[in-house]
C-alpha angles and dihedrals in degrees: 000000000000120000095265092050090049090051092051091048089053091052091049090053092048090052091048089054092057110269105134108160104120093207091056093046091048091050090051089052092052099050114082101221091190088072091061102050129079115266090248090062100037092110088056096047093117098042109119095244141088115267131205118264131184125290094029094297132121140221106237126249110270092235091053091049090052095043094049091046091051090051091049090052096198114201127211092257097043131116110218129195117208119196111204112027093192111162091344098247097122089043091055091053091049093048090062091054106039136052092236138006123201110194130189128198124180095204110074095204093055092044093051095049093046092049091049092047097048093044091050090050093053103253098147104167097070126105114201126208137173115216149084104323093194087072093051121210106286094181090074099035143156100067127194089214139008123197123191118199097192133064119262129198089228140350106294106236095210088061094047090049091054093058119105114238105282090018121143129232118195112193141151111235127186142070134315095279104042138007137187117235108233133195109205119189120193109231136180091256099037141289122336105210125197123186108217113173146320117276143161126227137160114270122280102234120203149082093298095035136039119332120234091247096043 
């Protein structure tokens, strides 16, 4: 199949697996995933699986990108914080759905290449930072939504504290081998936590996550 046919087949599979938000599906249709994968994997860009990226990282499975974005439910006027820029694919999807995306990557090489890629592709509402994503980016808080694309041992409190009231945090929490995808909503009396599904992500490294030597 040609690229466009592969993209449509990917969307059809995502729908079959239960993602129904038309805004999310449309955003996924509009982002060319082949631009975010290594040349060696370009012919697999629309396979529904994670693919290797540079510096030991991965580009997430398309279904997981769609499912996490649907849980986050970003609105057109929202400010979203993304933890783990990676290749920039998730960020590109978010930028089509929210007013503003602040994204943090701890690896400078990944952050630089993602910023160059997204800027070249015309995504203009994204603010890039290099740093410890487990601490968030308090200068731009509060956030209507926070999405974490790496697995944490527990919910990082700095991120929860940077949510607006009623804001949503989507994060994988667990050990090295398996995590549970959580939706955490900040409420007046404390966090409202929903367990969504099992998942597997690279470790979230930082002061409020895993340590490098853990």
